PDB file of C-alpha atoms and ligand atoms in Angstrom:
ATOM      1  CA  MET A   1       0.965  19.388  10.111  1.00  0.00           C
ATOM      2  CA  ALA A   2      -2.679  18.868  10.858  1.00  0.00           C
ATOM      3  CA  TYR A   3      -4.556  16.094   9.056  1.00  0.00           C
ATOM      4  CA  GLN A   4      -7.966  14.316   9.499  1.00  0.00           C
ATOM      5  CA  ASN A   5      -6.757  10.831   8.463  1.00  0.00           C
ATOM      6  CA  LEU A   6      -3.226  10.876   9.331  1.00  0.00           C
ATOM      7  CA  ILE A   7      -0.960  11.542  12.374  1.00  0.00           C
ATOM      8  CA  SER A   8       2.662  12.825  11.298  1.00  0.00           C
ATOM      9  CA  GLU A   9       5.467  13.657  13.558  1.00  0.00           C
ATOM     10  CA  ILE A  10       9.087  14.468  12.978  1.00  0.00           C
ATOM     11  CA  LYS A  11      11.606  12.906  15.709  1.00  0.00           C
ATOM     12  CA  GLU A  12      15.366  13.061  15.161  1.00  0.00           C
ATOM     13  CA  ASN A  13      14.926  13.593  11.327  1.00  0.00           C
ATOM     14  CA  ILE A  14      12.661  10.720  10.898  1.00  0.00           C
ATOM     15  CA  LEU A  15       9.178  11.546   9.692  1.00  0.00           C
ATOM     16  CA  TYR A  16       6.632   9.128  11.405  1.00  0.00           C
ATOM     17  CA  ILE A  17       3.311   8.805   9.420  1.00  0.00           C
ATOM     18  CA  THR A  18       0.305   6.791  10.902  1.00  0.00           C
ATOM     19  CA  ILE A  19      -2.831   6.199   8.752  1.00  0.00           C
ATOM     20  CA  ASN A  20      -5.494   6.902  11.282  1.00  0.00           C
ATOM     21  CA  ARG A  21      -8.861   5.331  10.206  1.00  0.00           C
ATOM     22  CA  GLU A  22      -8.974   2.602  12.626  1.00  0.00           C
ATOM     23  CA  LYS A  23     -12.657   1.982  12.535  1.00  0.00           C
ATOM     24  CA  ALA A  24     -12.296   1.185   8.701  1.00  0.00           C
ATOM     25  CA  LEU A  25      -9.231  -0.754   9.178  1.00  0.00           C
ATOM     26  CA  ASN A  26      -7.259   2.193   7.805  1.00  0.00           C
ATOM     27  CA  ALA A  27      -8.765   1.700   4.425  1.00  0.00           C
ATOM     28  CA  LEU A  28      -7.491   4.368   1.814  1.00  0.00           C
ATOM     29  CA  ASN A  29     -10.312   6.792   0.955  1.00  0.00           C
ATOM     30  CA  ARG A  30      -9.864   9.703  -1.284  1.00  0.00           C
ATOM     31  CA  ASP A  31      -9.117  12.143   1.613  1.00  0.00           C
ATOM     32  CA  THR A  32      -6.610   9.839   3.049  1.00  0.00           C
ATOM     33  CA  LEU A  33      -4.854   9.434  -0.269  1.00  0.00           C
ATOM     34  CA  THR A  34      -4.876  13.359  -0.784  1.00  0.00           C
ATOM     35  CA  GLU A  35      -3.352  13.718   2.720  1.00  0.00           C
ATOM     36  CA  LEU A  36      -0.846  10.953   1.936  1.00  0.00           C
ATOM     37  CA  ALA A  37       0.159  12.753  -1.307  1.00  0.00           C
ATOM     38  CA  ASP A  38       0.581  16.017   0.837  1.00  0.00           C
ATOM     39  CA  VAL A  39       2.734  14.500   3.478  1.00  0.00           C
ATOM     40  CA  ILE A  40       4.885  12.580   0.890  1.00  0.00           C
ATOM     41  CA  ALA A  41       5.526  15.782  -0.960  1.00  0.00           C
ATOM     42  CA  PHE A  42       6.511  17.537   2.246  1.00  0.00           C
ATOM     43  CA  ALA A  43       8.833  14.619   3.171  1.00  0.00           C
ATOM     44  CA  ASN A  44      10.490  14.848  -0.146  1.00  0.00           C
ATOM     45  CA  GLU A  45      11.090  18.710   0.059  1.00  0.00           C
ATOM     46  CA  ASN A  46      12.137  19.015   3.577  1.00  0.00           C
ATOM     47  CA  ALA A  47      15.782  18.717   4.145  1.00  0.00           C
ATOM     48  CA  ASP A  48      15.192  17.867   7.864  1.00  0.00           C
ATOM     49  CA  VAL A  49      13.486  14.571   6.913  1.00  0.00           C
ATOM     50  CA  ARG A  50      16.171  11.829   6.314  1.00  0.00           C
ATOM     51  CA  GLY A  51      13.720   8.799   6.202  1.00  0.00           C
ATOM     52  CA  VAL A  52      10.071   8.030   6.631  1.00  0.00           C
ATOM     53  CA  ILE A  53       8.255   5.309   8.665  1.00  0.00           C
ATOM     54  CA  LEU A  54       4.733   4.619   7.567  1.00  0.00           C
ATOM     55  CA  THR A  55       2.279   2.536   9.743  1.00  0.00           C
ATOM     56  CA  GLY A  56      -1.350   2.029  10.658  1.00  0.00           C
ATOM     57  CA  ALA A  57      -3.302   3.027  13.711  1.00  0.00           C
ATOM     58  CA  GLY A  58      -3.971   0.243  16.147  1.00  0.00           C
ATOM     59  CA  GLU A  59      -2.806  -3.408  16.060  1.00  0.00           C
ATOM     60  CA  LYS A  60      -5.391  -4.877  13.616  1.00  0.00           C
ATOM     61  CA  ALA A  61      -4.461  -3.231  10.365  1.00  0.00           C
ATOM     62  CA  PHE A  62      -1.772  -1.597   8.585  1.00  0.00           C
ATOM     63  CA  VAL A  63      -4.271  -0.774   5.734  1.00  0.00           C
ATOM     64  CA  ALA A  64      -7.014  -3.025   4.603  1.00  0.00           C
ATOM     65  CA  GLY A  65      -7.032  -1.607   0.996  1.00  0.00           C
ATOM     66  CA  ALA A  66      -8.526   1.022  -1.094  1.00  0.00           C
ATOM     67  CA  ASP A  67     -11.947   2.135   0.484  1.00  0.00           C
ATOM     68  CA  ILE A  68     -14.386  -0.249  -1.247  1.00  0.00           C
ATOM     69  CA  LYS A  69     -17.330   1.704  -0.373  1.00  0.00           C
ATOM     70  CA  GLU A  70     -16.121   4.595  -2.208  1.00  0.00           C
ATOM     71  CA  PHE A  71     -15.582   3.066  -5.811  1.00  0.00           C
ATOM     72  CA  SER A  72     -18.686   0.665  -5.653  1.00  0.00           C
ATOM     73  CA  ASP A  73     -20.314   2.570  -8.322  1.00  0.00           C
ATOM     74  CA  TYR A  74     -17.348   3.440 -10.637  1.00  0.00           C
ATOM     75  CA  ASN A  75     -17.163   2.933 -14.252  1.00  0.00           C
ATOM     76  CA  ALA A  76     -13.928   2.085 -16.165  1.00  0.00           C
ATOM     77  CA  GLU A  77     -12.993   5.721 -16.746  1.00  0.00           C
ATOM     78  CA  GLN A  78     -13.268   6.449 -12.916  1.00  0.00           C
ATOM     79  CA  GLY A  79     -11.539   3.207 -12.128  1.00  0.00           C
ATOM     80  CA  GLU A  80      -8.440   4.174 -14.278  1.00  0.00           C
ATOM     81  CA  GLU A  81      -8.445   7.718 -12.787  1.00  0.00           C
ATOM     82  CA  LEU A  82      -8.389   6.154  -9.320  1.00  0.00           C
ATOM     83  CA  ALA A  83      -5.564   4.003  -9.925  1.00  0.00           C
ATOM     84  CA  ARG A  84      -3.638   6.529 -12.082  1.00  0.00           C
ATOM     85  CA  ASN A  85      -3.958   9.353  -9.608  1.00  0.00           C
ATOM     86  CA  GLY A  86      -2.964   7.190  -6.737  1.00  0.00           C
ATOM     87  CA  GLN A  87       0.004   5.700  -8.373  1.00  0.00           C
ATOM     88  CA  HIS A  88       1.137   9.060  -9.541  1.00  0.00           C
ATOM     89  CA  HIS A  89       0.784  10.968  -6.377  1.00  0.00           C
ATOM     90  CA  VAL A  90       1.347   8.402  -3.611  1.00  0.00           C
ATOM     91  CA  PHE A  91       2.761   5.055  -4.705  1.00  0.00           C
ATOM     92  CA  ASN A  92       5.156   6.355  -7.405  1.00  0.00           C
ATOM     93  CA  ALA A  93       6.020   9.332  -5.222  1.00  0.00           C
ATOM     94  CA  ILE A  94       7.123   7.026  -2.210  1.00  0.00           C
ATOM     95  CA  GLU A  95       9.062   4.621  -4.668  1.00  0.00           C
ATOM     96  CA  ARG A  96      11.019   7.565  -6.251  1.00  0.00           C
ATOM     97  CA  SER A  97      11.713   9.474  -3.251  1.00  0.00           C
ATOM     98  CA  SER A  98      15.178   9.998  -2.579  1.00  0.00           C
ATOM     99  CA  LYS A  99      14.654   9.181   1.095  1.00  0.00           C
ATOM    100  CA  PRO A 100      14.140   5.756   2.327  1.00  0.00           C
ATOM    101  CA  PHE A 101      10.517   4.824   3.387  1.00  0.00           C
ATOM    102  CA  ILE A 102       9.845   2.012   5.484  1.00  0.00           C
ATOM    103  CA  ALA A 103       6.443   0.274   5.877  1.00  0.00           C
ATOM    104  CA  ALA A 104       5.906  -0.818   9.446  1.00  0.00           C
ATOM    105  CA  ILE A 105       3.179  -3.399   8.970  1.00  0.00           C
ATOM    106  CA  ASN A 106       1.196  -3.588  12.172  1.00  0.00           C
ATOM    107  CA  GLY A 107      -1.692  -5.916  10.976  1.00  0.00           C
ATOM    108  CA  PHE A 108      -3.588  -6.671   7.867  1.00  0.00           C
ATOM    109  CA  ALA A 109      -1.849  -5.235   4.684  1.00  0.00           C
ATOM    110  CA  LEU A 110      -4.363  -6.141   2.052  1.00  0.00           C
ATOM    111  CA  GLY A 111      -4.980  -4.706  -1.551  1.00  0.00           C
ATOM    112  CA  GLY A 112      -4.067  -1.256  -1.747  1.00  0.00           C
ATOM    113  CA  GLY A 113      -2.396  -1.613   1.772  1.00  0.00           C
ATOM    114  CA  LEU A 114      -0.048  -4.232   0.514  1.00  0.00           C
ATOM    115  CA  GLU A 115       0.584  -2.125  -2.427  1.00  0.00           C
ATOM    116  CA  LEU A 116       1.443   0.743  -0.334  1.00  0.00           C
ATOM    117  CA  ALA A 117       3.877  -1.331   1.843  1.00  0.00           C
ATOM    118  CA  MET A 118       5.447  -2.548  -1.428  1.00  0.00           C
ATOM    119  CA  ALA A 119       5.903   0.758  -2.901  1.00  0.00           C
ATOM    120  CA  CYS A 120       7.993   1.671   0.286  1.00  0.00           C
ATOM    121  CA  HIS A 121      11.703   0.851   0.046  1.00  0.00           C
ATOM    122  CA  MET A 122      11.576  -1.727   2.902  1.00  0.00           C
ATOM    123  CA  ARG A 123       9.062  -3.635   4.888  1.00  0.00           C
ATOM    124  CA  ILE A 124       9.060  -4.927   8.314  1.00  0.00           C
ATOM    125  CA  ALA A 125       5.988  -6.862   9.553  1.00  0.00           C
ATOM    126  CA  ALA A 126       4.686  -7.578  13.007  1.00  0.00           C
ATOM    127  CA  SER A 127       4.416 -11.153  13.696  1.00  0.00           C
ATOM    128  CA  HIS A 128       0.689 -11.271  13.553  1.00  0.00           C
ATOM    129  CA  ALA A 129       0.376  -9.350  10.324  1.00  0.00           C
ATOM    130  CA  LYS A 130      -1.454 -11.048   7.352  1.00  0.00           C
ATOM    131  CA  LEU A 131      -0.668  -9.878   3.805  1.00  0.00           C
ATOM    132  CA  GLY A 132      -2.396 -10.427   0.452  1.00  0.00           C
ATOM    133  CA  LEU A 133      -3.991  -9.059  -2.609  1.00  0.00           C
ATOM    134  CA  PRO A 134      -7.558  -9.933  -2.410  1.00  0.00           C
ATOM    135  CA  GLU A 135      -8.658  -7.725  -5.338  1.00  0.00           C
ATOM    136  CA  VAL A 136      -9.937 -10.778  -7.553  1.00  0.00           C
ATOM    137  CA  THR A 137     -12.493 -11.454  -4.811  1.00  0.00           C
ATOM    138  CA  LEU A 138     -14.201  -7.968  -5.863  1.00  0.00           C
ATOM    139  CA  GLY A 139     -13.947  -8.679  -9.457  1.00  0.00           C
ATOM    140  CA  LEU A 140     -10.827  -6.342  -9.721  1.00  0.00           C
ATOM    141  CA  ILE A 141      -7.146  -6.589 -10.131  1.00  0.00           C
ATOM    142  CA  PRO A 142      -4.538  -4.625  -7.974  1.00  0.00           C
ATOM    143  CA  GLY A 143      -4.456  -1.160  -9.404  1.00  0.00           C
ATOM    144  CA  TYR A 144      -1.746   0.463  -7.316  1.00  0.00           C
ATOM    145  CA  GLY A 145       1.241  -1.145  -8.866  1.00  0.00           C
ATOM    146  CA  GLY A 146       0.655  -4.601  -7.124  1.00  0.00           C
ATOM    147  CA  THR A 147       1.000  -6.660 -10.028  1.00  0.00           C
ATOM    148  CA  GLN A 148       4.403  -5.068 -10.943  1.00  0.00           C
ATOM    149  CA  ARG A 149       5.880  -4.856  -7.504  1.00  0.00           C
ATOM    150  CA  LEU A 150       4.687  -8.085  -6.050  1.00  0.00           C
ATOM    151  CA  THR A 151       6.412  -9.683  -9.254  1.00  0.00           C
ATOM    152  CA  GLN A 152       9.493  -7.712  -8.720  1.00  0.00           C
ATOM    153  CA  LEU A 153       9.780  -8.790  -5.013  1.00  0.00           C
ATOM    154  CA  VAL A 154       8.792 -12.347  -5.006  1.00  0.00           C
ATOM    155  CA  GLY A 155       8.953 -13.492  -8.738  1.00  0.00           C
ATOM    156  CA  LYS A 156       6.247 -14.368 -11.374  1.00  0.00           C
ATOM    157  CA  GLY A 157       5.049 -17.704 -10.052  1.00  0.00           C
ATOM    158  CA  LYS A 158       4.477 -16.681  -6.457  1.00  0.00           C
ATOM    159  CA  ALA A 159       3.100 -13.401  -7.598  1.00  0.00           C
ATOM    160  CA  ILE A 160       0.504 -15.039  -9.825  1.00  0.00           C
ATOM    161  CA  GLU A 161      -0.575 -17.483  -7.230  1.00  0.00           C
ATOM    162  CA  LEU A 162      -1.099 -14.910  -4.539  1.00  0.00           C
ATOM    163  CA  ILE A 163      -2.981 -12.630  -6.851  1.00  0.00           C
ATOM    164  CA  THR A 164      -5.157 -15.168  -8.374  1.00  0.00           C
ATOM    165  CA  THR A 165      -6.041 -17.120  -5.263  1.00  0.00           C
ATOM    166  CA  ALA A 166      -6.473 -13.866  -3.294  1.00  0.00           C
ATOM    167  CA  GLY A 167      -4.613 -15.823  -0.592  1.00  0.00           C
ATOM    168  CA  MET A 168      -3.672 -14.229   2.612  1.00  0.00           C
ATOM    169  CA  ILE A 169      -0.141 -15.015   4.018  1.00  0.00           C
ATOM    170  CA  SER A 170       1.461 -14.829   7.378  1.00  0.00           C
ATOM    171  CA  ALA A 171       4.339 -12.504   8.091  1.00  0.00           C
ATOM    172  CA  GLU A 172       6.537 -15.598   8.587  1.00  0.00           C
ATOM    173  CA  GLU A 173       5.614 -16.731   5.039  1.00  0.00           C
ATOM    174  CA  ALA A 174       6.061 -13.249   3.698  1.00  0.00           C
ATOM    175  CA  LEU A 175       9.546 -13.374   5.191  1.00  0.00           C
ATOM    176  CA  LYS A 176      10.250 -16.576   3.526  1.00  0.00           C
ATOM    177  CA  ILE A 177       9.332 -15.554   0.092  1.00  0.00           C
ATOM    178  CA  GLY A 178      11.163 -12.030   0.352  1.00  0.00           C
ATOM    179  CA  LEU A 179       8.000 -10.034   0.530  1.00  0.00           C
ATOM    180  CA  VAL A 180       9.092  -8.428   3.865  1.00  0.00           C
ATOM    181  CA  ASN A 181      12.544  -7.746   5.154  1.00  0.00           C
ATOM    182  CA  HIS A 182      12.051  -8.531   8.851  1.00  0.00           C
ATOM    183  CA  THR A 183       9.393  -9.787  11.055  1.00  0.00           C
ATOM    184  CA  VAL A 184       9.312  -8.571  14.836  1.00  0.00           C
ATOM    185  CA  SER A 185       7.013  -8.400  17.643  1.00  0.00           C
ATOM    186  CA  GLN A 186       4.418  -5.592  17.404  1.00  0.00           C
ATOM    187  CA  GLU A 187       6.161  -3.813  20.345  1.00  0.00           C
ATOM    188  CA  ASP A 188       9.522  -3.943  18.341  1.00  0.00           C
ATOM    189  CA  LEU A 189       8.021  -2.779  15.057  1.00  0.00           C
ATOM    190  CA  ILE A 190       8.619   0.968  15.163  1.00  0.00           C
ATOM    191  CA  ILE A 191      11.889   0.267  17.126  1.00  0.00           C
ATOM    192  CA  LYS A 192      13.236  -2.047  14.371  1.00  0.00           C
ATOM    193  CA  ALA A 193      12.264   0.398  11.551  1.00  0.00           C
ATOM    194  CA  THR A 194      13.839   3.345  13.635  1.00  0.00           C
ATOM    195  CA  GLU A 195      17.123   1.386  14.055  1.00  0.00           C
ATOM    196  CA  ILE A 196      17.301   0.818  10.318  1.00  0.00           C
ATOM    197  CA  LEU A 197      16.707   4.556   9.644  1.00  0.00           C
ATOM    198  CA  ASN A 198      19.146   5.492  12.140  1.00  0.00           C
ATOM    199  CA  LEU A 199      21.840   3.572  10.152  1.00  0.00           C
ATOM    200  CA  VAL A 200      20.810   5.017   6.957  1.00  0.00           C
ATOM    201  CA  LYS A 201      21.003   8.478   8.552  1.00  0.00           C
ATOM    202  CA  GLN A 202      24.822   8.111   9.224  1.00  0.00           C
ATOM    203  CA  ARG A 203      25.485   7.491   5.509  1.00  0.00           C
ATOM    204  CA  ALA A 204      26.058   9.954   2.738  1.00  0.00           C
ATOM    205  CA  PRO A 205      22.557  11.445   1.755  1.00  0.00           C
ATOM    206  CA  LEU A 206      23.507  12.021  -1.879  1.00  0.00           C
ATOM    207  CA  ALA A 207      24.841   8.357  -2.065  1.00  0.00           C
ATOM    208  CA  VAL A 208      21.705   6.989  -0.284  1.00  0.00           C
ATOM    209  CA  SER A 209      19.472   8.849  -2.926  1.00  0.00           C
ATOM    210  CA  ALA A 210      21.644   7.650  -5.733  1.00  0.00           C
ATOM    211  CA  ALA A 211      21.533   3.955  -4.613  1.00  0.00           C
ATOM    212  CA  ILE A 212      17.643   4.209  -4.234  1.00  0.00           C
ATOM    213  CA  LYS A 213      17.358   5.656  -7.777  1.00  0.00           C
ATOM    214  CA  SER A 214      19.799   2.942  -9.279  1.00  0.00           C
ATOM    215  CA  VAL A 215      17.862   0.014  -7.527  1.00  0.00           C
ATOM    216  CA  ASN A 216      14.505   1.506  -8.906  1.00  0.00           C
ATOM    217  CA  ALA A 217      16.101   1.604 -12.391  1.00  0.00           C
ATOM    218  CA  ALA A 218      16.966  -2.171 -12.138  1.00  0.00           C
ATOM    219  CA  VAL A 219      13.393  -2.933 -12.927  1.00  0.00           C
ATOM    220  CA  ASN A 220      11.614  -1.521 -15.982  1.00  0.00           C
ATOM    221  CA  GLU A 221       8.395  -0.209 -14.585  1.00  0.00           C
ATOM    222  CA  VAL A 222       6.836   2.029 -17.171  1.00  0.00           C
ATOM    223  CA  ASN A 223       4.949  -0.250 -19.500  1.00  0.00           C
ATOM    224  CA  GLY A 224       3.685  -2.640 -16.952  1.00  0.00           C
ATOM    225  CA  TYR A 225       2.102  -0.100 -14.695  1.00  0.00           C
ATOM    226  CA  ASP A 226       0.203   1.357 -17.743  1.00  0.00           C
ATOM    227  CA  VAL A 227      -1.224  -2.029 -18.780  1.00  0.00           C
ATOM    228  CA  GLU A 228      -2.298  -2.520 -15.049  1.00  0.00           C
ATOM    229  CA  ILE A 229      -3.975   0.868 -14.731  1.00  0.00           C
ATOM    230  CA  SER A 230      -5.846  -0.033 -18.048  1.00  0.00           C
ATOM    231  CA  GLU A 231      -6.898  -3.535 -17.053  1.00  0.00           C
ATOM    232  CA  PHE A 232      -7.898  -2.195 -13.714  1.00  0.00           C
ATOM    233  CA  GLY A 233     -10.278   0.212 -15.149  1.00  0.00           C
ATOM    234  CA  LYS A 234     -11.867  -2.527 -17.411  1.00  0.00           C
ATOM    235  CA  CYS A 235     -12.793  -4.587 -14.506  1.00  0.00           C
ATOM    236  CA  PHE A 236     -15.355  -1.830 -13.438  1.00  0.00           C
ATOM    237  CA  GLU A 237     -17.465  -2.663 -16.532  1.00  0.00           C
ATOM    238  CA  THR A 238     -18.016  -6.252 -15.442  1.00  0.00           C
ATOM    239  CA  GLU A 239     -20.979  -7.715 -13.604  1.00  0.00           C
ATOM    240  CA  ASP A 240     -18.478  -9.587 -11.394  1.00  0.00           C
ATOM    241  CA  PHE A 241     -17.119  -6.448  -9.957  1.00  0.00           C
ATOM    242  CA  LYS A 242     -20.679  -5.126  -9.023  1.00  0.00           C
ATOM    243  CA  GLU A 243     -21.319  -8.676  -7.545  1.00  0.00           C
ATOM    244  CA  GLY A 244     -18.055  -8.753  -5.526  1.00  0.00           C
ATOM    245  CA  VAL A 245     -18.511  -5.150  -3.941  1.00  0.00           C
ATOM    246  CA  SER A 246     -22.164  -5.849  -3.293  1.00  0.00           C
ATOM    247  CA  ALA A 247     -21.222  -9.144  -1.565  1.00  0.00           C
ATOM    248  CA  PHE A 248     -18.678  -7.431   0.685  1.00  0.00           C
ATOM    249  CA  ILE A 249     -20.834  -4.538   1.550  1.00  0.00           C
ATOM    250  CA  ASN A 250     -23.788  -6.983   2.303  1.00  0.00           C
ATOM    251  CA  LYS A 251     -21.462  -9.487   4.199  1.00  0.00           C
ATOM    252  CA  ARG A 252     -22.275 -12.407   2.057  1.00  0.00           C
ATOM    253  CA  LYS A 253     -20.680 -14.844  -0.231  1.00  0.00           C
ATOM    254  CA  SER A 254     -20.217 -13.664  -3.827  1.00  0.00           C
ATOM    255  CA  LEU A 255     -21.400 -15.538  -6.812  1.00  0.00           C
ATOM    256  CA  PHE A 256     -19.365 -14.793  -9.917  1.00  0.00           C
ATOM    257  CA  LYS A 257     -20.632 -15.322 -13.509  1.00  0.00           C
ATOM    258  CA  GLY A 258     -17.606 -14.592 -15.504  1.00  0.00           C
ATOM    259  CA  ARG A 259     -19.053 -11.518 -17.343  1.00  0.00           C
TER     260      ARG A 259
HETATM  261  C1  HXC B 301     -13.867  -0.134   3.186  1.00  0.00           C
HETATM  262  C2  HXC B 301     -13.584  -1.486   5.032  1.00  0.00           C
HETATM  263  C3  HXC B 301     -12.439  -2.228   4.137  1.00  0.00           C
HETATM  264  C4  HXC B 301     -12.004  -1.691   2.874  1.00  0.00           C
HETATM  265  C5  HXC B 301     -12.523  -3.314   6.023  1.00  0.00           C
HETATM  266  N1  HXC B 301     -13.335  -2.348   6.058  1.00  0.00           N
HETATM  267  N2  HXC B 301     -11.903  -3.220   4.858  1.00  0.00           N
HETATM  268  N3  HXC B 301     -14.200  -0.537   4.303  1.00  0.00           N
HETATM  269  N4  HXC B 301     -12.781  -0.467   2.400  1.00  0.00           N
HETATM  270  N5  HXC B 301     -11.072  -2.048   2.211  1.00  0.00           N
HETATM  271  C6  HXC B 301     -14.475  -1.869   7.091  1.00  0.00           C
HETATM  272  C7  HXC B 301     -15.526  -3.086   7.144  1.00  0.00           C
HETATM  273  O1  HXC B 301     -16.542  -2.806   6.286  1.00  0.00           O
HETATM  274  C8  HXC B 301     -15.932  -2.659   8.579  1.00  0.00           C
HETATM  275  O2  HXC B 301     -16.875  -1.596   8.522  1.00  0.00           O
HETATM  276  C9  HXC B 301     -14.797  -2.319   9.314  1.00  0.00           C
HETATM  277  O3  HXC B 301     -13.808  -1.945   8.392  1.00  0.00           O
HETATM  278  C10 HXC B 301     -14.210  -3.638  10.211  1.00  0.00           C
HETATM  279  O4  HXC B 301     -13.796  -4.701   9.165  1.00  0.00           O
HETATM  280  P1  HXC B 301     -14.579  -6.080   9.106  1.00  0.00           P
HETATM  281  O5  HXC B 301     -14.744  -6.650   7.835  1.00  0.00           O
HETATM  282  O6  HXC B 301     -15.856  -6.007  10.170  1.00  0.00           O
HETATM  283  O7  HXC B 301     -13.407  -6.788  10.081  1.00  0.00           O
HETATM  284  P2  HXC B 301     -12.992  -8.279  10.105  1.00  0.00           P
HETATM  285  O8  HXC B 301     -14.470  -9.275  10.030  1.00  0.00           O
HETATM  286  O9  HXC B 301     -12.168  -8.555  11.145  1.00  0.00           O
HETATM  287  O10 HXC B 301     -12.398  -8.688   8.673  1.00  0.00           O
HETATM  288  C11 HXC B 301     -11.074  -8.010   8.487  1.00  0.00           C
HETATM  289  C12 HXC B 301     -10.696  -8.038   6.891  1.00  0.00           C
HETATM  290  C13 HXC B 301     -11.964  -7.625   6.230  1.00  0.00           C
HETATM  291  C14 HXC B 301     -10.503  -9.623   6.665  1.00  0.00           C
HETATM  292  C15 HXC B 301      -9.481  -7.274   6.718  1.00  0.00           C
HETATM  293  O11 HXC B 301     -12.483  -6.322   6.612  1.00  0.00           O
HETATM  294  C16 HXC B 301     -11.854  -7.345   4.580  1.00  0.00           C
HETATM  295  O12 HXC B 301     -11.792  -8.327   3.851  1.00  0.00           O
HETATM  296  N6  HXC B 301     -11.752  -6.232   4.102  1.00  0.00           N
HETATM  297  C17 HXC B 301     -11.612  -5.973   2.694  1.00  0.00           C
HETATM  298  C18 HXC B 301     -10.128  -6.311   2.329  1.00  0.00           C
HETATM  299  C19 HXC B 301     -10.036  -6.232   0.847  1.00  0.00           C
HETATM  300  O13 HXC B 301     -10.733  -6.790  -0.007  1.00  0.00           O
HETATM  301  N7  HXC B 301      -9.144  -5.248   0.239  1.00  0.00           N
HETATM  302  C20 HXC B 301      -8.731  -4.885  -1.107  1.00  0.00           C
HETATM  303  C21 HXC B 301      -9.957  -3.780  -1.396  1.00  0.00           C
HETATM  304  S1  HXC B 301      -9.614  -3.307  -3.087  1.00  0.00           S
HETATM  305  P3  HXC B 301     -18.343  -1.662   9.339  1.00  0.00           P
HETATM  306  O14 HXC B 301     -18.949  -0.367   8.965  1.00  0.00           O
HETATM  307  O15 HXC B 301     -19.044  -2.841   8.649  1.00  0.00           O
HETATM  308  O16 HXC B 301     -17.817  -1.872  10.783  1.00  0.00           O
HETATM  309  C22 HXC B 301      -8.228  -2.402  -3.210  1.00  0.00           C
HETATM  310  C23 HXC B 301      -8.126  -2.115  -4.702  1.00  0.00           C
HETATM  311  C24 HXC B 301      -6.614  -1.357  -4.771  1.00  0.00           C
HETATM  312  O17 HXC B 301      -7.541  -2.197  -2.407  1.00  0.00           O
HETATM  313  C25 HXC B 301      -6.530  -0.463  -6.039  1.00  0.00           C
HETATM  314  C26 HXC B 301      -7.052   0.745  -6.322  1.00  0.00           C
HETATM  315  C27 HXC B 301      -6.694   1.396  -7.637  1.00  0.00           C
END
């Protein structure tokens, strides 16, 4: 499969996907999301694929979030559309896949990047990785399922602290709170992910699929995700959103007014 923003390769029944926009820290622009949706659909339909490992190009970033430059002039409707489309075709498609997806977090996993890692069934972080949901610094909230999945993974108290402070945590701290399954050195990242999928590959595929479906069913997702999408859209109507994005693009500190 030839993509502009992804590298994908099947080796011994494992599909390796690398998000390849290193200069923009692998930020998820529209084209990358479209390609991700395509490769995920391929993985789901192709019987040769028994598991997927998702990572980012380079050693600096897994994914530094949704592409801020692309949504800087969005209104509420476009914001909702962005969140809904992404959640449907990429984030929920990963979570609901019958095949295990592992996020191999090779650096910054921020905003939509951490949300992408959280949509995967397992997460392994390189020891230098930094994780966080900094959307409130832009006058936004997580819109790719982050408010729901972070709460499911680490509990409500930690989730609210991380989201409202926009704090970035280390791989070690992420391991401690249950946000990642393992931390390893950068060199061992893909090796560890491959080892786990090699174990899963030996198990009964239909049982693996049933297990993923059942674990997903343990958390009631539907309503919370809709609330998040609608609140995410509303953020685009605020002056603080325009201020947050303008401050990021112009590399200055933002001055929020609460309106
Ligand atoms: C677009 C981005 C980007 C992003 C980095 N870049 N993150 N472009 N969208 N999310 C670009 C920078 O503009 C810069 O381009 C280049 O990548 C290198 O980044 P620097 O900022 O120069 O690197 P550094 O100073 O080392 O800082 C690294 C960083 C910082 C701490 C990760 O880049 C950062 O804070 N990025 C934004 C993180 C963020 O707020 N993510 C959440 C986005 S909102 P130039 O052209 O200047 O070289 C989101 C919403 C999800 O994810 C929900 C949607 C529905």
